[in-house]
Short mmCIF file of C-alpha atoms in Angstrom, two decimals:
data_model
loop_
_atom_site.label_atom_id
_atom_site.label_comp_id
_atom_site.label_asym_id
_atom_site.label_seq_id
_atom_site.Cartn_x
_atom_site.Cartn_y
_atom_site.Cartn_z
CA UNK L 1 27.21 56.06 -49.90
CA UNK L 2 23.99 53.59 -49.86
CA UNK L 3 22.12 53.28 -53.16
CA UNK L 4 18.84 51.39 -52.72
CA UNK L 5 17.20 50.34 -55.86
CA UNK L 6 13.05 50.24 -54.73
CA UNK L 7 9.64 51.13 -55.37
CA UNK L 8 7.52 53.48 -53.37
CA UNK L 9 5.05 51.03 -52.17
CA UNK L 10 6.75 48.16 -51.83
CA UNK L 11 6.54 47.11 -48.32
CA UNK L 12 9.88 45.29 -48.01
CA UNK L 13 11.29 48.47 -49.53
CA UNK L 14 9.34 51.03 -47.24
CA UNK L 15 10.70 49.03 -44.22
CA UNK L 16 14.35 49.49 -45.55
CA UNK L 17 14.23 53.16 -46.07
CA UNK L 18 12.60 53.59 -42.54
CA UNK L 19 15.75 51.72 -40.73
CA UNK L 20 17.84 54.04 -42.69
CA UNK L 21 16.04 57.20 -41.69
CA UNK L 22 16.72 55.60 -38.42
CA UNK L 23 19.92 55.38 -38.52
CA UNK L 24 20.71 58.33 -40.02
CA UNK L 25 22.26 56.82 -42.81
CA UNK L 26 22.53 58.87 -46.05
CA UNK L 27 21.24 56.82 -49.29
CA UNK L 28 20.52 57.39 -52.44
CA UNK L 29 16.95 56.27 -53.94
CA UNK L 30 16.67 54.65 -57.37
CA UNK L 31 13.15 54.26 -58.66
CA UNK L 32 13.16 50.95 -60.64
CA UNK L 33 10.87 52.31 -62.76
CA UNK L 34 13.43 54.90 -63.70
CA UNK L 35 14.50 53.26 -67.65
CA UNK L 36 18.24 54.00 -66.58
CA UNK L 37 17.91 52.58 -63.24
CA UNK L 38 15.64 49.24 -64.41
CA UNK L 39 18.85 48.45 -66.50
CA UNK L 40 21.05 49.16 -63.50
CA UNK L 41 18.47 47.15 -61.05
CA UNK L 42 18.36 44.15 -63.46
CA UNK L 43 21.81 43.80 -63.83
CA UNK L 44 22.21 43.17 -59.95
CA UNK L 45 19.44 40.59 -59.02
CA UNK L 46 18.68 37.76 -60.85
CA UNK L 47 15.37 37.36 -58.96
CA UNK L 48 14.58 40.76 -60.57
CA UNK L 49 13.02 41.91 -57.07
CA UNK L 50 13.40 45.07 -54.93
CA UNK L 51 14.92 46.20 -53.01
CA UNK L 52 18.45 45.91 -53.92
CA UNK L 53 20.91 47.74 -51.61
CA UNK L 54 24.26 48.31 -52.96
CA UNK L 55 27.33 49.56 -51.22
CA UNK L 56 30.75 49.46 -52.80
CA UNK L 57 30.82 46.13 -53.81
CA UNK L 58 28.45 45.05 -51.45
CA UNK L 59 25.01 44.13 -53.57
CA UNK L 60 22.08 42.94 -51.45
CA UNK L 61 18.77 41.96 -52.68
CA UNK L 62 16.94 40.44 -49.68
CA UNK L 63 15.23 43.18 -47.19
CA UNK L 64 15.38 41.04 -44.07
CA UNK L 65 19.54 40.45 -44.63
CA UNK L 66 19.55 44.15 -45.87
CA UNK L 67 17.53 45.21 -41.87
CA UNK L 68 20.62 42.95 -40.70
CA UNK L 69 23.25 44.67 -41.99
CA UNK L 70 21.99 47.67 -40.87
CA UNK L 71 21.98 46.34 -37.44
CA UNK L 72 25.48 44.93 -37.66
CA UNK L 73 26.98 48.37 -39.17
CA UNK L 74 25.39 50.41 -36.68
CA UNK L 75 24.25 48.61 -33.98
CA UNK L 76 20.75 50.30 -33.70
CA UNK L 77 18.19 48.03 -35.07
CA UNK L 78 18.17 44.74 -32.44
CA UNK L 79 18.05 44.99 -28.75
CA UNK L 80 21.13 43.86 -26.23
CA UNK L 81 20.02 40.70 -25.03
CA UNK L 82 20.03 37.51 -27.32
CA UNK L 83 16.35 36.85 -26.19
CA UNK L 84 15.06 40.36 -27.28
CA UNK L 85 17.18 39.71 -30.41
CA UNK L 86 14.82 36.57 -30.85
CA UNK L 87 11.78 38.27 -30.40
CA UNK L 88 12.31 41.23 -32.91
CA UNK L 89 13.13 38.85 -35.72
CA UNK L 90 9.91 36.53 -34.80
CA UNK L 91 7.91 39.97 -35.05
CA UNK L 92 9.77 40.83 -38.23
CA UNK L 93 8.41 37.34 -39.58
CA UNK L 94 5.09 38.31 -38.29
CA UNK L 95 4.72 41.31 -40.17
CA UNK L 96 4.98 39.45 -43.44
CA UNK L 97 3.20 36.16 -42.15
CA UNK L 98 0.26 36.52 -41.66
CA UNK L 99 -0.03 40.11 -41.36
CA UNK L 100 1.38 40.81 -44.47
CA UNK L 101 -0.46 38.27 -46.60
CA UNK L 102 -3.49 39.92 -45.59
CA UNK L 103 -2.70 43.67 -46.16
CA UNK L 104 -1.21 42.38 -49.52
CA UNK L 105 -4.39 40.56 -50.33
CA UNK L 106 -6.03 43.84 -50.29
CA UNK L 107 -3.48 45.90 -51.89
CA UNK L 108 -3.13 44.05 -54.71
CA UNK L 109 -7.02 43.78 -55.09
CA UNK L 110 -7.25 47.79 -55.06
CA UNK L 111 -4.38 49.42 -56.22
CA UNK L 112 -4.66 51.30 -59.43
CA UNK L 113 -8.35 50.28 -60.09
CA UNK L 114 -11.29 52.05 -59.94
CA UNK L 115 -14.08 50.41 -56.78
CA UNK L 116 -15.85 49.10 -59.79
CA UNK L 117 -13.24 46.94 -60.46
CA UNK L 118 -12.22 45.49 -57.49
CA UNK L 119 -12.26 41.83 -56.20
CA UNK L 120 -14.62 41.85 -53.41
CA UNK L 121 -14.03 38.08 -52.41
CA UNK L 122 -10.14 38.69 -52.43
CA UNK L 123 -10.59 41.99 -50.39
CA UNK L 124 -12.93 40.04 -47.94
CA UNK L 125 -10.63 37.02 -47.28
CA UNK L 126 -7.36 39.25 -46.93
CA UNK L 127 -9.19 41.51 -44.46
CA UNK L 128 -10.65 38.58 -42.28
CA UNK L 129 -6.68 37.56 -42.42
CA UNK L 130 -5.57 41.02 -41.54
CA UNK L 131 -7.69 41.26 -38.93
CA UNK L 132 -7.47 37.83 -37.48
CA UNK L 133 -3.67 38.50 -36.81
CA UNK L 134 -4.10 41.74 -34.77
CA UNK L 135 -5.21 39.98 -31.54
CA UNK L 136 -1.77 38.68 -31.23
CA UNK L 137 0.34 42.24 -31.66
CA UNK L 138 -2.31 43.48 -28.94
CA UNK L 139 -0.99 40.08 -26.22
CA UNK L 140 2.81 41.10 -27.19
CA UNK L 141 1.92 44.68 -26.04
CA UNK L 142 0.14 43.80 -22.70
CA UNK L 143 1.57 46.05 -19.69
CA UNK L 144 4.15 47.39 -21.88
CA UNK L 145 3.44 50.64 -24.50
CA UNK L 146 6.37 49.29 -26.97
CA UNK L 147 7.42 45.85 -28.16
CA UNK L 148 10.83 46.63 -27.16
CA UNK L 149 13.21 48.68 -25.11
CA UNK L 150 13.87 51.16 -28.18
CA UNK L 151 13.69 51.16 -31.68
CA UNK L 152 14.22 47.89 -33.72
CA UNK L 153 13.42 46.37 -37.10
CA UNK L 154 10.94 45.04 -36.39
CA UNK L 155 9.44 48.05 -35.36
CA UNK L 156 10.27 49.33 -38.75
CA UNK L 157 8.50 46.22 -40.67
CA UNK L 158 5.57 46.21 -38.48
CA UNK L 159 5.31 50.31 -38.65
CA UNK L 160 5.31 50.29 -42.14
CA UNK L 161 3.13 47.49 -42.88
CA UNK L 162 0.20 49.24 -40.93
CA UNK L 163 0.73 52.20 -42.62
CA UNK L 164 0.24 50.86 -46.16
CA UNK L 165 -2.68 48.74 -44.61
CA UNK L 166 -4.41 51.48 -43.12
CA UNK L 167 -4.14 53.54 -46.69
CA UNK L 168 -5.67 51.13 -48.15
CA UNK L 169 -8.70 50.92 -45.89
CA UNK L 170 -6.84 48.48 -43.07
CA UNK L 171 -7.04 50.53 -39.73
CA UNK L 172 -6.52 48.93 -36.50
CA UNK L 173 -9.91 49.08 -34.81
CA UNK L 174 -10.70 50.50 -31.25
CA UNK L 175 -10.75 47.26 -30.02
CA UNK L 176 -6.97 47.23 -29.83
CA UNK L 177 -6.20 49.93 -27.85
CA UNK L 178 -2.31 48.82 -27.15
CA UNK L 179 -1.57 48.23 -30.57
CA UNK L 180 -3.36 51.89 -31.99
CA UNK L 181 -1.38 53.74 -29.07
CA UNK L 182 2.00 51.98 -30.09
CA UNK L 183 1.11 52.73 -34.08
CA UNK L 184 -0.17 56.55 -33.39
CA UNK L 185 3.45 57.09 -31.72
CA UNK L 186 5.41 55.27 -34.68
CA UNK L 187 3.29 57.94 -36.83
CA UNK L 188 4.63 61.22 -34.86
CA UNK L 189 8.19 59.41 -36.32
CA UNK L 190 10.16 61.57 -38.26
CA UNK L 191 12.00 59.03 -40.29
CA UNK L 192 8.81 57.03 -40.92
CA UNK L 193 7.05 59.90 -42.43
CA UNK L 194 10.21 60.62 -44.60
CA UNK L 195 10.60 57.02 -45.81
CA UNK L 196 6.35 57.24 -46.58
CA UNK L 197 4.92 56.77 -50.10
CA UNK L 198 2.55 59.22 -51.53
CA UNK L 199 -0.50 56.73 -50.74
CA UNK L 200 0.50 56.61 -47.16
CA UNK L 201 1.18 60.68 -46.82
CA UNK L 202 -2.08 61.15 -48.36
CA UNK L 203 -3.70 58.87 -45.79
CA UNK L 204 -1.91 60.97 -42.96
CA UNK L 205 -3.11 63.75 -44.48
CA UNK L 206 -6.83 62.49 -44.59
CA UNK L 207 -6.42 61.14 -40.89
CA UNK L 208 -5.37 64.45 -39.67
CA UNK L 209 -7.91 66.56 -41.16
CA UNK L 210 -10.85 63.82 -39.55
CA UNK L 211 -9.40 64.14 -36.45
CA UNK L 212 -9.15 67.67 -36.32
CA UNK L 213 -12.61 68.68 -38.56
#
């Protein structure tokens, strides 16, 4: 059995949960805020970061390594062709940089704070960087409805990052129809919803209500 020490809104935890769900692997979640889980977690990670994945004697402390491990174990998270595997790994990095950098600035400025305490300058800078990263993703989807033939861990990283971004006000604009269509398809996937933190589920419910109201 896999044990995952994680934090609900951490994008690196979120993408691992989604990948585990897609692969159909059973796992136990341990929230690092739980006092018992926190003691265990701290003993496992010198860097004191999440996620941490444990299976038997194996302890992994980097989400990208976890995704590679799940691919090796299941064969379900990368395309077959070497060139496509390289593209997937490149997109995984793009989900973090620059897309993730902009998203992170906005999330950190807003999370747990009333709007009156938001750092407007930080939010503006993060928003600008986030939106500047979207044209590249739109271009990658030219002539196709998905980034790869089949689901990959890059899809997991990108879709979860976009979910968190949208939950904090950074939704994909209509000027990127291919990316919006790809993202909408991901939102219908059971494993993504099952992996989603409360803030994303609340956004999904609100978005659905607006669409039908």
